[in-house]
JSON list of C-alpha atoms in Angstrom, two decimals:
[
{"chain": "M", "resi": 221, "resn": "UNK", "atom": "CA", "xyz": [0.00, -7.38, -37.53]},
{"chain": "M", "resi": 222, "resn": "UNK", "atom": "CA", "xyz": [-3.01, -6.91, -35.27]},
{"chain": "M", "resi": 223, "resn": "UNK", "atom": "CA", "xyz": [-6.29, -6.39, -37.51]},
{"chain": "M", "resi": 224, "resn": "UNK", "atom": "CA", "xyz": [-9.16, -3.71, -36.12]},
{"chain": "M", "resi": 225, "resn": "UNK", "atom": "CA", "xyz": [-10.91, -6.51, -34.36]},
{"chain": "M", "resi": 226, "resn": "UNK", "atom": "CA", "xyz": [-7.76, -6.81, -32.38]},
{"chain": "M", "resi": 227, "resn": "UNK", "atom": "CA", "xyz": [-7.33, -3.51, -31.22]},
{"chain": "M", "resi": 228, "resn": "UNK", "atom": "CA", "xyz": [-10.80, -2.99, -30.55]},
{"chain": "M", "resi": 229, "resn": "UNK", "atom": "CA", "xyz": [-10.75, -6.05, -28.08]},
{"chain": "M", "resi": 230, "resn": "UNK", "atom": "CA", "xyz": [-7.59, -4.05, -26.88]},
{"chain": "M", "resi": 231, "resn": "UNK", "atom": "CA", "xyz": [-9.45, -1.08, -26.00]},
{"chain": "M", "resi": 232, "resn": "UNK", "atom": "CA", "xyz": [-12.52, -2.62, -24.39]},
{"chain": "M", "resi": 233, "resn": "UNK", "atom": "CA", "xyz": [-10.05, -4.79, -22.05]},
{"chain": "M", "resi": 234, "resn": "UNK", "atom": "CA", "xyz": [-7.98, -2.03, -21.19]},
{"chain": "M", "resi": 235, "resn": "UNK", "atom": "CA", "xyz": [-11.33, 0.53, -20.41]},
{"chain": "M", "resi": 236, "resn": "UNK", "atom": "CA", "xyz": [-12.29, -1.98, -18.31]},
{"chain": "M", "resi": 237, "resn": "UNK", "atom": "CA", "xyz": [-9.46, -2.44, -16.08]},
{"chain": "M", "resi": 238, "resn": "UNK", "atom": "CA", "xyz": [-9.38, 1.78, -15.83]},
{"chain": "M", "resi": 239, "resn": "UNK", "atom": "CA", "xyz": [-12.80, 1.37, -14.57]},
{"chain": "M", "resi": 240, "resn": "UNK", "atom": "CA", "xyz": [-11.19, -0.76, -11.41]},
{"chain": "M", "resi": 241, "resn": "UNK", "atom": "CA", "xyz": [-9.00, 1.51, -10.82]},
{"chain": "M", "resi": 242, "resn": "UNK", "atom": "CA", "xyz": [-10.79, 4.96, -11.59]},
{"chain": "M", "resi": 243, "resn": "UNK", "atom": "CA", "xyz": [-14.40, 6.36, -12.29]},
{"chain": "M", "resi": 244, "resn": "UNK", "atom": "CA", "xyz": [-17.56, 6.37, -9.88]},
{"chain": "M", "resi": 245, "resn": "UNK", "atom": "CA", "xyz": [-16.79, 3.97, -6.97]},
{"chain": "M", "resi": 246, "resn": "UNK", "atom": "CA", "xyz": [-18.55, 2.44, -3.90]},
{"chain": "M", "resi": 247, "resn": "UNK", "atom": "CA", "xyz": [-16.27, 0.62, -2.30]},
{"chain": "M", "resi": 248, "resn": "UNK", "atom": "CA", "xyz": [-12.03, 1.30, -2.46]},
{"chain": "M", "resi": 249, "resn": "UNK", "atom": "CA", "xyz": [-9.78, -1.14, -1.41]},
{"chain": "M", "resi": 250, "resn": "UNK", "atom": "CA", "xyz": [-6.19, -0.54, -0.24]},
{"chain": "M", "resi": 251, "resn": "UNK", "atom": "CA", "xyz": [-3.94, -2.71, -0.12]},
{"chain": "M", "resi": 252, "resn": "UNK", "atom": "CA", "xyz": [-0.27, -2.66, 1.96]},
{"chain": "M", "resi": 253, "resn": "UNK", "atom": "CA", "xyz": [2.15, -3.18, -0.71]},
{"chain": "M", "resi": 254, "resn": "UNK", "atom": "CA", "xyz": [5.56, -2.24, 1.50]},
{"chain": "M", "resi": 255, "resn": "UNK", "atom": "CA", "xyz": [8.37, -4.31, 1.78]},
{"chain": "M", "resi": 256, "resn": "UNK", "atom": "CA", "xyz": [7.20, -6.64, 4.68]},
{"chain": "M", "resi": 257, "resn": "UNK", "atom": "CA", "xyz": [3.48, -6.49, 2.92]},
{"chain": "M", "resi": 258, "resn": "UNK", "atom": "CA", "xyz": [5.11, -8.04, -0.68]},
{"chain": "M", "resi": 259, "resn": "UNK", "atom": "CA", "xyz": [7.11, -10.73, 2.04]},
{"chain": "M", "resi": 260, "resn": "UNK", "atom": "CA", "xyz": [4.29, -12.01, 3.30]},
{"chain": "M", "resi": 261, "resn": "UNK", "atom": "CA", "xyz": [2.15, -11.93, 0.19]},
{"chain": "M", "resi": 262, "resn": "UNK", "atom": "CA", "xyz": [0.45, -8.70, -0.88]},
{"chain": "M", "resi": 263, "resn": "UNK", "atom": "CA", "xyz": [1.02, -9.12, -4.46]},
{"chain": "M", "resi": 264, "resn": "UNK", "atom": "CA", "xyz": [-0.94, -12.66, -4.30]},
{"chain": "M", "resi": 265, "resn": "UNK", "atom": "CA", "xyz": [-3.45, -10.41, -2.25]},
{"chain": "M", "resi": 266, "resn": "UNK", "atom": "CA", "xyz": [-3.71, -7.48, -4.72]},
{"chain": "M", "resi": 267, "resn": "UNK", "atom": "CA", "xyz": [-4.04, -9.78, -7.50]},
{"chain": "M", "resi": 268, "resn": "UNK", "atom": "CA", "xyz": [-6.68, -12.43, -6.25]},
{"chain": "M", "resi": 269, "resn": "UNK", "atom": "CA", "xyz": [-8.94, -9.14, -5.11]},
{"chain": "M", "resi": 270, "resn": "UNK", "atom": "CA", "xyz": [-8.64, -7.43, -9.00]},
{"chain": "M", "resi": 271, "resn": "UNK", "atom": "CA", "xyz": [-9.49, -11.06, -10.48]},
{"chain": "M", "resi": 272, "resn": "UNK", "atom": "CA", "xyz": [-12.35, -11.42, -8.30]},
{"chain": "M", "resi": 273, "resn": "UNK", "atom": "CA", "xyz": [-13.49, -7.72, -8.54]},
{"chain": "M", "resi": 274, "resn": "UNK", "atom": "CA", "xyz": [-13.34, -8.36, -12.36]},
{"chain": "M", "resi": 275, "resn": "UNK", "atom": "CA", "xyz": [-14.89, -11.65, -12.64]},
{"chain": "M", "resi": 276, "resn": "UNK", "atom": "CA", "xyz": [-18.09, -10.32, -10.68]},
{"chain": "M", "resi": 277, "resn": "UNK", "atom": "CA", "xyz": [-17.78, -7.35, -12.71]},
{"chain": "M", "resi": 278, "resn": "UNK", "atom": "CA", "xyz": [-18.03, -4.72, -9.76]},
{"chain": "M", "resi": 279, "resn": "UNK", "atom": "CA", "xyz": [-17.25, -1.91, -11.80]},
{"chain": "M", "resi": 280, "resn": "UNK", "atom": "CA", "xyz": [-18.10, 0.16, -8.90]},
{"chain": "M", "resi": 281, "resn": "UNK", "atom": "CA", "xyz": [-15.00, -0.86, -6.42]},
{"chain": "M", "resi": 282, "resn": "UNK", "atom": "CA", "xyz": [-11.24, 0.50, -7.27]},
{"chain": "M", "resi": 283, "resn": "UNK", "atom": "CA", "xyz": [-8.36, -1.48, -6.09]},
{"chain": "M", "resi": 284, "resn": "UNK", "atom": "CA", "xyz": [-5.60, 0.38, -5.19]},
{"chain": "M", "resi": 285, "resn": "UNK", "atom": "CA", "xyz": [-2.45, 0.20, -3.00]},
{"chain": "M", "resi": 286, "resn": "UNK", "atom": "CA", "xyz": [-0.40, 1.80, -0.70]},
{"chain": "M", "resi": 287, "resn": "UNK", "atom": "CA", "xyz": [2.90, 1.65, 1.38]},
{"chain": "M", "resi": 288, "resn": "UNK", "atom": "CA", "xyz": [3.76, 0.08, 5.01]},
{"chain": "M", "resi": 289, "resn": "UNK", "atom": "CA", "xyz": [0.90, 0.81, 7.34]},
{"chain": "M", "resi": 290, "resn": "UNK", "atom": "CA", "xyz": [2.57, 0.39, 10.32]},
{"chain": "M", "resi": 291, "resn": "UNK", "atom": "CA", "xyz": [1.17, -3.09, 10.67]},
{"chain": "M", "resi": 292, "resn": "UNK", "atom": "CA", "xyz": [4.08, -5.38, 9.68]},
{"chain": "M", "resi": 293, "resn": "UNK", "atom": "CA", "xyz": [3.18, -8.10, 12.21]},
{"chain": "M", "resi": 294, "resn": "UNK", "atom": "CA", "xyz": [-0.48, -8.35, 10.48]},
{"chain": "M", "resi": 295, "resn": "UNK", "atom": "CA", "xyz": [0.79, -8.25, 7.00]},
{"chain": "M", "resi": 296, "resn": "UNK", "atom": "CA", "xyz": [-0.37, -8.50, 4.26]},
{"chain": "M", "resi": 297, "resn": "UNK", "atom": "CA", "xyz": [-2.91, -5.69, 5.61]},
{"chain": "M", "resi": 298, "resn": "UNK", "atom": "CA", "xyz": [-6.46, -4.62, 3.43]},
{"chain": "M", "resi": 299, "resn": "UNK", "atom": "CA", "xyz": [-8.24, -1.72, 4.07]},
{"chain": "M", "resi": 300, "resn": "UNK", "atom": "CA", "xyz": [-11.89, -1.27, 2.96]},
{"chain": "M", "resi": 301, "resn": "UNK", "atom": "CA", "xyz": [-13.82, 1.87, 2.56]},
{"chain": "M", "resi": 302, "resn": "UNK", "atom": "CA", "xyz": [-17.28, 2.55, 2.05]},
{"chain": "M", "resi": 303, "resn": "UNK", "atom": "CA", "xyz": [-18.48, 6.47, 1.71]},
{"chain": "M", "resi": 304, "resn": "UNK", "atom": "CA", "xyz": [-20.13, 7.40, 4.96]},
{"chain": "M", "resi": 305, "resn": "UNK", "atom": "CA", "xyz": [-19.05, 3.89, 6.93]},
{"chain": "M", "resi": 306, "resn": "UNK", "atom": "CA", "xyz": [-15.93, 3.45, 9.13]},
{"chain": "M", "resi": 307, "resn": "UNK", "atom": "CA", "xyz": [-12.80, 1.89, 7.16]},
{"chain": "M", "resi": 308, "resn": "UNK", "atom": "CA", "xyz": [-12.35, -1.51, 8.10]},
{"chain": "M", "resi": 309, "resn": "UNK", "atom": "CA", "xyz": [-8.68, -3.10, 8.35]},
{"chain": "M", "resi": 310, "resn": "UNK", "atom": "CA", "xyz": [-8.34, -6.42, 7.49]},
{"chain": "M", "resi": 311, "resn": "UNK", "atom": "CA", "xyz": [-4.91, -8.37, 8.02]},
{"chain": "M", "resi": 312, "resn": "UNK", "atom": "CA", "xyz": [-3.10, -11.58, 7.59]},
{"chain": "M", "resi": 313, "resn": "UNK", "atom": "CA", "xyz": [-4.98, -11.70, 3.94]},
{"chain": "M", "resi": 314, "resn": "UNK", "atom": "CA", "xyz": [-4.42, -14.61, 2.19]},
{"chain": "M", "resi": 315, "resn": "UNK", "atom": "CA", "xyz": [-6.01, -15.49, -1.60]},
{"chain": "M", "resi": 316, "resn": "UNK", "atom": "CA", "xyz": [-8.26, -17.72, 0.52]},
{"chain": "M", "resi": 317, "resn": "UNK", "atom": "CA", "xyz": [-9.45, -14.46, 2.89]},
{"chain": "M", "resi": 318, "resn": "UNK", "atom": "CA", "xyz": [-9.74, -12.23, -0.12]},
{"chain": "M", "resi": 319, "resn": "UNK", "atom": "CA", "xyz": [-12.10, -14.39, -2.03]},
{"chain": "M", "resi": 320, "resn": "UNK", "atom": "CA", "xyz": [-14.49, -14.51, 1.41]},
{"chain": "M", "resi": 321, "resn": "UNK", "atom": "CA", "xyz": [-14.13, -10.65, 1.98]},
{"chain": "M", "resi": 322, "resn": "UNK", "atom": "CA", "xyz": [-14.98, -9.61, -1.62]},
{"chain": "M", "resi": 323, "resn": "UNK", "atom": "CA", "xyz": [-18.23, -11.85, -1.30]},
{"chain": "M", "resi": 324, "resn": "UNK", "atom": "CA", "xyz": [-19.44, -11.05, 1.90]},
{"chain": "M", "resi": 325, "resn": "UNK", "atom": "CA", "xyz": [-18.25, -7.72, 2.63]},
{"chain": "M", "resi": 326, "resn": "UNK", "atom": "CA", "xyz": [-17.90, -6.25, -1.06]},
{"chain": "M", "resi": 327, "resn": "UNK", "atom": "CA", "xyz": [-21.05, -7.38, -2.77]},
{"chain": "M", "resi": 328, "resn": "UNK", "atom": "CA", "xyz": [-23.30, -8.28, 0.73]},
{"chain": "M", "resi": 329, "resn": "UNK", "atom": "CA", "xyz": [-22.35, -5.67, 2.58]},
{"chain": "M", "resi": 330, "resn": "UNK", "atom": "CA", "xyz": [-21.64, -7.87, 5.67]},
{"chain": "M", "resi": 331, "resn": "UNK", "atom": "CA", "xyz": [-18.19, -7.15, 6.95]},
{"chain": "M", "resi": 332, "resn": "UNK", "atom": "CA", "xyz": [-15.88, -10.48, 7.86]},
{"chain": "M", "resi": 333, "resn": "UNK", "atom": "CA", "xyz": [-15.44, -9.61, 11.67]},
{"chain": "M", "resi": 334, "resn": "UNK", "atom": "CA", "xyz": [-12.51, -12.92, 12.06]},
{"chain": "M", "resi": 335, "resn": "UNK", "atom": "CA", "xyz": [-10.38, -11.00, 9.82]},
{"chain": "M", "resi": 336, "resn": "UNK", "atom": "CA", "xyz": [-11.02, -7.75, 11.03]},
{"chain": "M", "resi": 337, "resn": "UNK", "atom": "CA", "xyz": [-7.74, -5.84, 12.51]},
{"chain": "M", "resi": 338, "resn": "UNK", "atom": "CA", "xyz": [-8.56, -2.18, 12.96]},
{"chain": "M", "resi": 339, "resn": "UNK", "atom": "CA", "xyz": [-11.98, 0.02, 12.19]},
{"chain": "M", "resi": 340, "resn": "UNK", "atom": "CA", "xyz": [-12.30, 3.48, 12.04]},
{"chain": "M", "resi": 341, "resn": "UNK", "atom": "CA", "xyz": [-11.05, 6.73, 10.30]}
]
């Protein structure tokens, strides 16, 4: 039987993972999650960029994902968007790539041009 103090920790860790994917953002994040995205490693990619969005505590960037992008040769493929900036398309992501791009292009602001696939609308 859970006690209160339980389900209050329940309720502040699952407010805080709505906040990364909902509320007042800065920054979104899209990642490929079709079939030859989740083959090459998406999920490893979606997951490395919500535990490092969460253990800076950018409450301000949503992670989301979406289906093949056309790119399947550049897989997994990122895209980041910043209100009023062109999107920038990051592929061949790896946990490694992720962890460079959410420090220098997330919370510096400096985008990681050797990555860099596509930019624009």
């Amino acid at each position: 039987m859970k006690t209160l103090a339980d389900l209050k920790k329940i309720r502040e860790k699952a407010q805080e993972e709505m906040k990364l994917r909902g509320g007042n953002t800065r920054i979104k994040v899209v990642v490929g999650m079709g079939t030859s995205g989740i083959a090459m490693g998406a999920r490893e990619v979606m997951k490395t960029f919500l535990e490092e969005i969460a253990n800076r505590n950018l409450t301000d960037v949503l992670v989301t994902q979406t289906g093949e992008k056309g790119l399947s040769s550049l897989e997994p493929v990122v895209d980041v968007i910043e209100e009023g900036k062109p999107k920038v398309t990051y592929g061949n992501m790896t946990p490694e790539k992720v962890k460079k791009v959410v420090i220098e292009h997330i919370v510096n602001g400096r985008i990681v041009s050797d990555y860099v696939v596509a930019t624009g609308n």
